mmCIF file of C-alpha atoms in Angstrom:
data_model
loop_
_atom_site.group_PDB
_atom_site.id
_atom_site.type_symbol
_atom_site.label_atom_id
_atom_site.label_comp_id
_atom_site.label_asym_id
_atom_site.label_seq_id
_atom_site.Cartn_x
_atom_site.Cartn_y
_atom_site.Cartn_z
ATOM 1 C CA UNK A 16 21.678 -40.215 -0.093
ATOM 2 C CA UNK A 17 23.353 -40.790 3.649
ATOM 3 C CA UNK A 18 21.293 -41.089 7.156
ATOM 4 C CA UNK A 19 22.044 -38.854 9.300
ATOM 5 C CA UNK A 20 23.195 -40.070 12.955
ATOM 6 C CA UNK A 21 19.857 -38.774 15.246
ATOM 7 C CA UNK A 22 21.878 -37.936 18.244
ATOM 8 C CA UNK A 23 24.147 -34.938 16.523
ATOM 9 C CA UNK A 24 20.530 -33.304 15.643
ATOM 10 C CA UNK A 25 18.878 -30.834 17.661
ATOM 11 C CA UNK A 26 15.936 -29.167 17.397
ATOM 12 C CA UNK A 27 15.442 -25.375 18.064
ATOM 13 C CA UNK A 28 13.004 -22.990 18.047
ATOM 14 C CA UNK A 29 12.561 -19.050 16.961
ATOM 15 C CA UNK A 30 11.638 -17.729 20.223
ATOM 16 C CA UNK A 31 11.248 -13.984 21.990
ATOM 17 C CA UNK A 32 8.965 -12.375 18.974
ATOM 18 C CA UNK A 33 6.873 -10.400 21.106
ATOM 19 C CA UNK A 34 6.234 -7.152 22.470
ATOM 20 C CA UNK A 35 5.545 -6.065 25.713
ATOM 21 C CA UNK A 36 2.307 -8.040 26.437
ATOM 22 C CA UNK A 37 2.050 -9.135 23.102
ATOM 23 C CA UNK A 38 3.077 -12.315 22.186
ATOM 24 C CA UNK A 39 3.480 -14.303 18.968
ATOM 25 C CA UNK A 40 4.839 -17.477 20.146
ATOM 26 C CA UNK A 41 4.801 -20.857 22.753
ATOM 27 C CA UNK A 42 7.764 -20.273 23.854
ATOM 28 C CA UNK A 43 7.023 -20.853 27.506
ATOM 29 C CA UNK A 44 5.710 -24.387 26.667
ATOM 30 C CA UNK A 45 8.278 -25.241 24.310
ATOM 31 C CA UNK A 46 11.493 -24.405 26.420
ATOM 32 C CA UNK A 47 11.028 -27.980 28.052
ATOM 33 C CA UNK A 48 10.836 -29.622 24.297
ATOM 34 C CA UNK A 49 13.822 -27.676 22.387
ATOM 35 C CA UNK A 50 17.522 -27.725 22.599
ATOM 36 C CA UNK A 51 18.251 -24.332 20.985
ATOM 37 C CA UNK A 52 16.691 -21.173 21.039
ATOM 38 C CA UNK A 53 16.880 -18.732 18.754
ATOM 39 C CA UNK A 54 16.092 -14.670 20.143
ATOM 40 C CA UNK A 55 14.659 -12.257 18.541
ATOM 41 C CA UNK A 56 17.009 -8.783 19.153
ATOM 42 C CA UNK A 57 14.466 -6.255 18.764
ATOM 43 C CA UNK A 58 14.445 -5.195 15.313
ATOM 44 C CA UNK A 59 11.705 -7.328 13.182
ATOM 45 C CA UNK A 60 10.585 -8.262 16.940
ATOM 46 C CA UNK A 61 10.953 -8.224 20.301
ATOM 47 C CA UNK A 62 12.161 -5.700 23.011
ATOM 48 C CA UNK A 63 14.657 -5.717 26.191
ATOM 49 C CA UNK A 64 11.924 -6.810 28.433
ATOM 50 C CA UNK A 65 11.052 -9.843 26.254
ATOM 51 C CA UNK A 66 14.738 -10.610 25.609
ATOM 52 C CA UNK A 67 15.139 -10.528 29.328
ATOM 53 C CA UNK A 68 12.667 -13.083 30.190
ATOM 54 C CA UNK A 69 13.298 -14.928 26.774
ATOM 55 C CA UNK A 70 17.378 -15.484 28.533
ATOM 56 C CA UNK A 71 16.005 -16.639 31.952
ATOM 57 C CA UNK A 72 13.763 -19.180 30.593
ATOM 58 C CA UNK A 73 16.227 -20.935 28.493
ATOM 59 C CA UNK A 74 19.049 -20.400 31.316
ATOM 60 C CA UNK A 75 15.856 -22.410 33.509
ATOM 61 C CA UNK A 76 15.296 -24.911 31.063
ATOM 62 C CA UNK A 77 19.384 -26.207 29.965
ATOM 63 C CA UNK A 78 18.240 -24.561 26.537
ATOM 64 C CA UNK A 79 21.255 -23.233 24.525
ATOM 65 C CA UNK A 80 21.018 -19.296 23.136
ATOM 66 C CA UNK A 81 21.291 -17.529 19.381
ATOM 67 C CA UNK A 82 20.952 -14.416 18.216
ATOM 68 C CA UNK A 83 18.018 -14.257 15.816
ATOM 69 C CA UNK A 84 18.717 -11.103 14.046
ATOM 70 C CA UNK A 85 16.384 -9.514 11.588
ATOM 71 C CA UNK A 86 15.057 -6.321 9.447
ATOM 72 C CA UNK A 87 14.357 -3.330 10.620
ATOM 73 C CA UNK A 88 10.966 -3.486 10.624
ATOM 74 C CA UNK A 89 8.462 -4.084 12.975
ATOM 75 C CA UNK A 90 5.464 -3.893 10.779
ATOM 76 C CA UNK A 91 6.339 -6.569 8.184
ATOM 77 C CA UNK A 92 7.806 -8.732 11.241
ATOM 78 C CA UNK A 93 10.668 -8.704 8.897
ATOM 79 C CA UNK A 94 9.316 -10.120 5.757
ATOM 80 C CA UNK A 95 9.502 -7.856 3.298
ATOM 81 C CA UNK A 96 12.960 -7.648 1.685
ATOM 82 C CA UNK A 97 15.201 -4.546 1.839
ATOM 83 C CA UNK A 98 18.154 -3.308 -0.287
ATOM 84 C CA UNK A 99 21.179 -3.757 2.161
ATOM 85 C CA UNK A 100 24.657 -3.570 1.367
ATOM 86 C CA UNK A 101 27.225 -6.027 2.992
ATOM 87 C CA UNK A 102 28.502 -3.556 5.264
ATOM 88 C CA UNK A 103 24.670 -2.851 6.302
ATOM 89 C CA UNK A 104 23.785 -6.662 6.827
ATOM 90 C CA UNK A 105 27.155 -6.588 8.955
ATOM 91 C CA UNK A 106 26.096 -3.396 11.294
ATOM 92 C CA UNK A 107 22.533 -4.683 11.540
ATOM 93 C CA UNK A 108 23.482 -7.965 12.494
ATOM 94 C CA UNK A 109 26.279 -6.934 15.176
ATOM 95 C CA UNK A 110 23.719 -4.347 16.722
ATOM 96 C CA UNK A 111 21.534 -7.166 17.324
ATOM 97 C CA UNK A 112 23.960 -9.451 18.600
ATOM 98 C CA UNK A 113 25.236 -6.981 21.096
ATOM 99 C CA UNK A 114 22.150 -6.701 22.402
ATOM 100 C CA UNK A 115 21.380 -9.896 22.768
ATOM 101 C CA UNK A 116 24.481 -10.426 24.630
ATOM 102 C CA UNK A 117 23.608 -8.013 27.103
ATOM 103 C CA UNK A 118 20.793 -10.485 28.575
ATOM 104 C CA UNK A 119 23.354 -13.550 27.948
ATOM 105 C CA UNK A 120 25.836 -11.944 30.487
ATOM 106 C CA UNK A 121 23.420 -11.096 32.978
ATOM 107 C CA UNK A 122 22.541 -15.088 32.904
ATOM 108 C CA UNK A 123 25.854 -16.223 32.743
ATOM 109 C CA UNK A 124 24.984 -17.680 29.213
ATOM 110 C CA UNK A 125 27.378 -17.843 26.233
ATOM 111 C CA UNK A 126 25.972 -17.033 23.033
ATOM 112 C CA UNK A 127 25.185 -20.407 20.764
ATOM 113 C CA UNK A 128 24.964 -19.020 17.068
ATOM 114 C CA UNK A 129 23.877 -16.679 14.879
ATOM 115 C CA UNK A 130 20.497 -17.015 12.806
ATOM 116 C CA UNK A 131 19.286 -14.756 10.863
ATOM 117 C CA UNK A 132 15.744 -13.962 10.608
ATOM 118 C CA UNK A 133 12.677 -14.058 7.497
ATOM 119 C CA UNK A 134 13.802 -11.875 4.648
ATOM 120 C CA UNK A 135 17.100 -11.439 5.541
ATOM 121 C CA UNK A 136 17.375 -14.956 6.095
ATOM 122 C CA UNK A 137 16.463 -15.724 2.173
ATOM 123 C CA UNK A 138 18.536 -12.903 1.006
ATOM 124 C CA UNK A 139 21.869 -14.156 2.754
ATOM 125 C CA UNK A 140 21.123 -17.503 1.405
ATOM 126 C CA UNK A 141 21.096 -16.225 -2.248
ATOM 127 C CA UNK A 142 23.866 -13.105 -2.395
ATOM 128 C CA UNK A 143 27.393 -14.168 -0.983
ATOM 129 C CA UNK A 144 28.448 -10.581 -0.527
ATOM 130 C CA UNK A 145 25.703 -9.827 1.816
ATOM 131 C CA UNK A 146 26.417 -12.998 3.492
ATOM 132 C CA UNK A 147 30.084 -12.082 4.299
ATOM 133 C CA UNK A 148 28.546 -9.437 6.707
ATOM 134 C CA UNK A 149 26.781 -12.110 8.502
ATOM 135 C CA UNK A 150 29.594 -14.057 8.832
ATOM 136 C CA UNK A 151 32.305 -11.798 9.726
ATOM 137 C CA UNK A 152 30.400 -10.764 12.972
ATOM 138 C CA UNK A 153 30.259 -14.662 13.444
ATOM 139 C CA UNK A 154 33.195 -15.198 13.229
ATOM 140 C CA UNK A 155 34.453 -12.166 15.830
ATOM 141 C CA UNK A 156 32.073 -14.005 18.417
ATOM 142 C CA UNK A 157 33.402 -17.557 17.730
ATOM 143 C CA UNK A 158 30.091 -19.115 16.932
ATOM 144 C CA UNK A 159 28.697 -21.052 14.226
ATOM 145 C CA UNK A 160 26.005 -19.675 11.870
ATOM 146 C CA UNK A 161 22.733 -21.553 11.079
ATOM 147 C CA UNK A 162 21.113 -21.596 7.634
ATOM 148 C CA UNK A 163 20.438 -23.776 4.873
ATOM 149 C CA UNK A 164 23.000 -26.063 3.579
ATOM 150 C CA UNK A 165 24.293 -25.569 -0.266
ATOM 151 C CA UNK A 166 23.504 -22.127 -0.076
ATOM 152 C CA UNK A 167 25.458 -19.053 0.545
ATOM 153 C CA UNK A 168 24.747 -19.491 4.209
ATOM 154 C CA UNK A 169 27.055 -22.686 3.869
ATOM 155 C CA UNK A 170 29.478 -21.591 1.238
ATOM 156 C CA UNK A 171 30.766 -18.096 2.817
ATOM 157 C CA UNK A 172 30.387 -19.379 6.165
ATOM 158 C CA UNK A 173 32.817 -22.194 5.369
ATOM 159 C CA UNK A 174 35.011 -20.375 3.419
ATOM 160 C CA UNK A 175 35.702 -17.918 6.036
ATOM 161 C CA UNK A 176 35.997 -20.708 9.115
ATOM 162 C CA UNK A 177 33.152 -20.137 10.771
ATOM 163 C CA UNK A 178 31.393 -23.641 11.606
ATOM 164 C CA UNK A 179 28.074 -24.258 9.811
ATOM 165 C CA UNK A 180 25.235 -25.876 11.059
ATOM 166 C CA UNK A 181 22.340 -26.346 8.253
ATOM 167 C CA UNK A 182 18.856 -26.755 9.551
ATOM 168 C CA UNK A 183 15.611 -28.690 8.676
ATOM 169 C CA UNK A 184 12.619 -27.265 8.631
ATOM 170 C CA UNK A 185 9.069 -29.423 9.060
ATOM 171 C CA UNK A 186 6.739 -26.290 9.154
ATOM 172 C CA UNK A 187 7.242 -24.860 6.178
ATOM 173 C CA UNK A 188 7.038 -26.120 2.673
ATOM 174 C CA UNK A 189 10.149 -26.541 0.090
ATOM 175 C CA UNK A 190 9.824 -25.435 -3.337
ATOM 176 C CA UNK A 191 11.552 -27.877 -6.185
ATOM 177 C CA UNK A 192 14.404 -25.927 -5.747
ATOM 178 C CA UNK A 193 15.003 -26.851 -2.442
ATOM 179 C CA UNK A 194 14.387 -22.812 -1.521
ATOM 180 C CA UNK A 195 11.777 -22.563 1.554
ATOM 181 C CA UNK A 196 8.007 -21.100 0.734
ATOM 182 C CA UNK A 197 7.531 -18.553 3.348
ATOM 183 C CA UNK A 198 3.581 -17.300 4.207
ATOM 184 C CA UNK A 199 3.317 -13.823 6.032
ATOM 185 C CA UNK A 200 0.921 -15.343 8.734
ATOM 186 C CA UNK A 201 1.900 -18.615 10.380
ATOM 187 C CA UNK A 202 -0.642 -21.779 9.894
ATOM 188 C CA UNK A 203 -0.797 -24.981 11.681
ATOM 189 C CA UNK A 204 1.082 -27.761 11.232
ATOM 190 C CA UNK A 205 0.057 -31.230 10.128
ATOM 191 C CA UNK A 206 1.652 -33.234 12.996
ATOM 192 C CA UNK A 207 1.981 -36.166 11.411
ATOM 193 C CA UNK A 208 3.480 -35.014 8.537
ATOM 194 C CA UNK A 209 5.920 -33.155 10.262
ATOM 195 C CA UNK A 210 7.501 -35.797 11.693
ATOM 196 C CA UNK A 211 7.734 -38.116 9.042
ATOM 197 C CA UNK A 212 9.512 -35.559 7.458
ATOM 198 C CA UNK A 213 11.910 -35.486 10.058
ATOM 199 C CA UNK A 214 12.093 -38.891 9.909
ATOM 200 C CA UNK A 215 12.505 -39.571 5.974
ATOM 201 C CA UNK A 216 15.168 -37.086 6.413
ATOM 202 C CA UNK A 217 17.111 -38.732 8.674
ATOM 203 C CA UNK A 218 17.040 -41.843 7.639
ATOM 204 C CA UNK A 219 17.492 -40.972 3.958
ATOM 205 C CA UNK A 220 19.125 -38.273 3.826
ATOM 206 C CA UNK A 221 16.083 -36.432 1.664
ATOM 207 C CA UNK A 222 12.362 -34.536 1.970
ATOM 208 C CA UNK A 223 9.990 -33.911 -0.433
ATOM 209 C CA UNK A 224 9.275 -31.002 -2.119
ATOM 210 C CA UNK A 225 6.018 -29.411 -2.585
ATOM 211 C CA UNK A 226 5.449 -31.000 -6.292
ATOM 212 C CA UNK A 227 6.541 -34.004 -4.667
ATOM 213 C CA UNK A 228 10.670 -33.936 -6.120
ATOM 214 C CA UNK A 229 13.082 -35.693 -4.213
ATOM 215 C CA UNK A 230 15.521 -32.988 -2.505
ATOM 216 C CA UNK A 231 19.014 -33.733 -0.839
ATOM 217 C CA UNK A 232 19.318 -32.377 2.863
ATOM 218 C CA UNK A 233 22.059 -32.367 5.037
ATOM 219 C CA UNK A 234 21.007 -30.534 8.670
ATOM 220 C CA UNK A 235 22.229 -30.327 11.962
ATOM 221 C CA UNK A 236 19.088 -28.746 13.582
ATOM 222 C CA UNK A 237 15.237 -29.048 12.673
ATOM 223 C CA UNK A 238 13.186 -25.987 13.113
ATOM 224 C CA UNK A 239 9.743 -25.336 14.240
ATOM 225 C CA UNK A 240 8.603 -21.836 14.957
ATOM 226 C CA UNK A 241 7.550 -20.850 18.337
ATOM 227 C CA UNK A 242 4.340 -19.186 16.445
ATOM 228 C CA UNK A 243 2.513 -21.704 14.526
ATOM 229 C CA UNK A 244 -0.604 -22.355 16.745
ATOM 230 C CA UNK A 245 0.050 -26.109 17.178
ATOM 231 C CA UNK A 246 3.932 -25.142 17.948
ATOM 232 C CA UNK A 247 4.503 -27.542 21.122
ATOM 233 C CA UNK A 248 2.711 -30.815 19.197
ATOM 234 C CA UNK A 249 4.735 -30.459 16.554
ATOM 235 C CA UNK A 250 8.167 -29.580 18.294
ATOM 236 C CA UNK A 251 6.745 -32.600 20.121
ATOM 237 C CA UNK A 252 6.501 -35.107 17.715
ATOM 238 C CA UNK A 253 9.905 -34.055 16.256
ATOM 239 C CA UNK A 254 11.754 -34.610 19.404
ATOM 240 C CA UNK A 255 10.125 -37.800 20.044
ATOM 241 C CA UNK A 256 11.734 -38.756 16.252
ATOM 242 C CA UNK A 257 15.292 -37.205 17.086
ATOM 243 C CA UNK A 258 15.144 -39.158 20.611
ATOM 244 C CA UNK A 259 13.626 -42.326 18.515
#
């Protein structure tokens, strides 16, 4: 297992999943803690207004901007699976994205990535055809696509020349498989053991699993979501490991 070097790791943040005057995140607090931010473009979540002031803040804060494209659907926040084919993933995903870049332009912002949301994040990750949608609009925008590493996120992405940046996530659970448990409602984080997570990975390359097996991870970026309730002490205590 290899180290990985703490100062090529960022940590970002899914950010702009709200509605109006509903919101379902921190992300005011935790533009100040996070390097990268990724936006919700309106389809599991979000709308122009909240995209709008979603752009400023991160133009404000030095805070680099992705597209966070998802589902169509607002009710399951984008969590319930869908049968898609590639050229589907590929018009969902450029919709969003075009969007997104709407706000970007206003703010003289260029866009960061490309990370796709919940459900249709997992499904990329196992089907390589619907992944080649993903990655073809990538690759017209000249940005990189986030996702998890050894997985069809990683594999198409590289294949086609579009950079790769696998991420780490330390609010969310990994199954022996190395695949990510995902809950429908968001629960706090143990603090603690989020960042020795972050830590054991990068300094051994490795996390544990939920059963407690030994998995390999290679990341650029460690996640925490804007909408666990303890959001900003955890993105906290991770960026006070990355800066270590």
């Amino acid at each position: 297992m290899t180290a990985q070097r703490s100062d090529s790791v960022s940590v970002n943040s899914d950010m702009g999943e709200a509605f109006g005057l509903h919101t379902f995140g921190n992300d005011a607090a935790l533009m100040s803690v996070i390097d990268v931010a990724n936006v919700a473009c309106g389809f599991h979540s979000g709308d122009p207004g909240t995209m709008d002031e979603t752009v400023r803040l991160a133009k404000q804060h030095g805070v680099s901007v992705g597209a966070h494209p998802g589902l169509p659907d607002l009710v399951g926040f984008g969590r319930r699976e869908m049968k898609l084919t590639a050229d589907e993933v590929e018009s969902l995903i450029r919709y969003q994205v075009g969007a997104l870049s709407g706000f970007l332009r206003k703010y003289d912002l260029p866009l960061h990535h490309i990370k796709p949301h919940g459900s249709l994040y997992g499904m990329l990750a196992r089907d390589e055809e619907l992944m080649l949608g993903a990655v073809k609009v990538a690759r017209d925008y000249g940005v990189p696509v986030f996702g998890i590493a050894g997985s069809a996120h990683q594999l198409v992405a590289e294949r086609e020349g579009v950079e790769f940046i696998g991420e780490l996530y330390v609010d969310l659970d990994y199954n022996a498989d190395g695949g990510l448990i995902i809950l429908r409602q968001p629960h706090e984080t143990n603090i603690v053991a989020a960042a020795e997570r972050a830590r054991r990975a990068l300094d051994t390359g490795t996390i544990l699993s939920v059963d407690g097996t030994e998995l390999p991870i290679t990341f650029g970026s460690i996640c925490v979501h804007s909408d666990t309730p303890n959001a900003v002490e955890v993105a906290s205590a991770v960026r006070a490991v990355v800066d270590g």
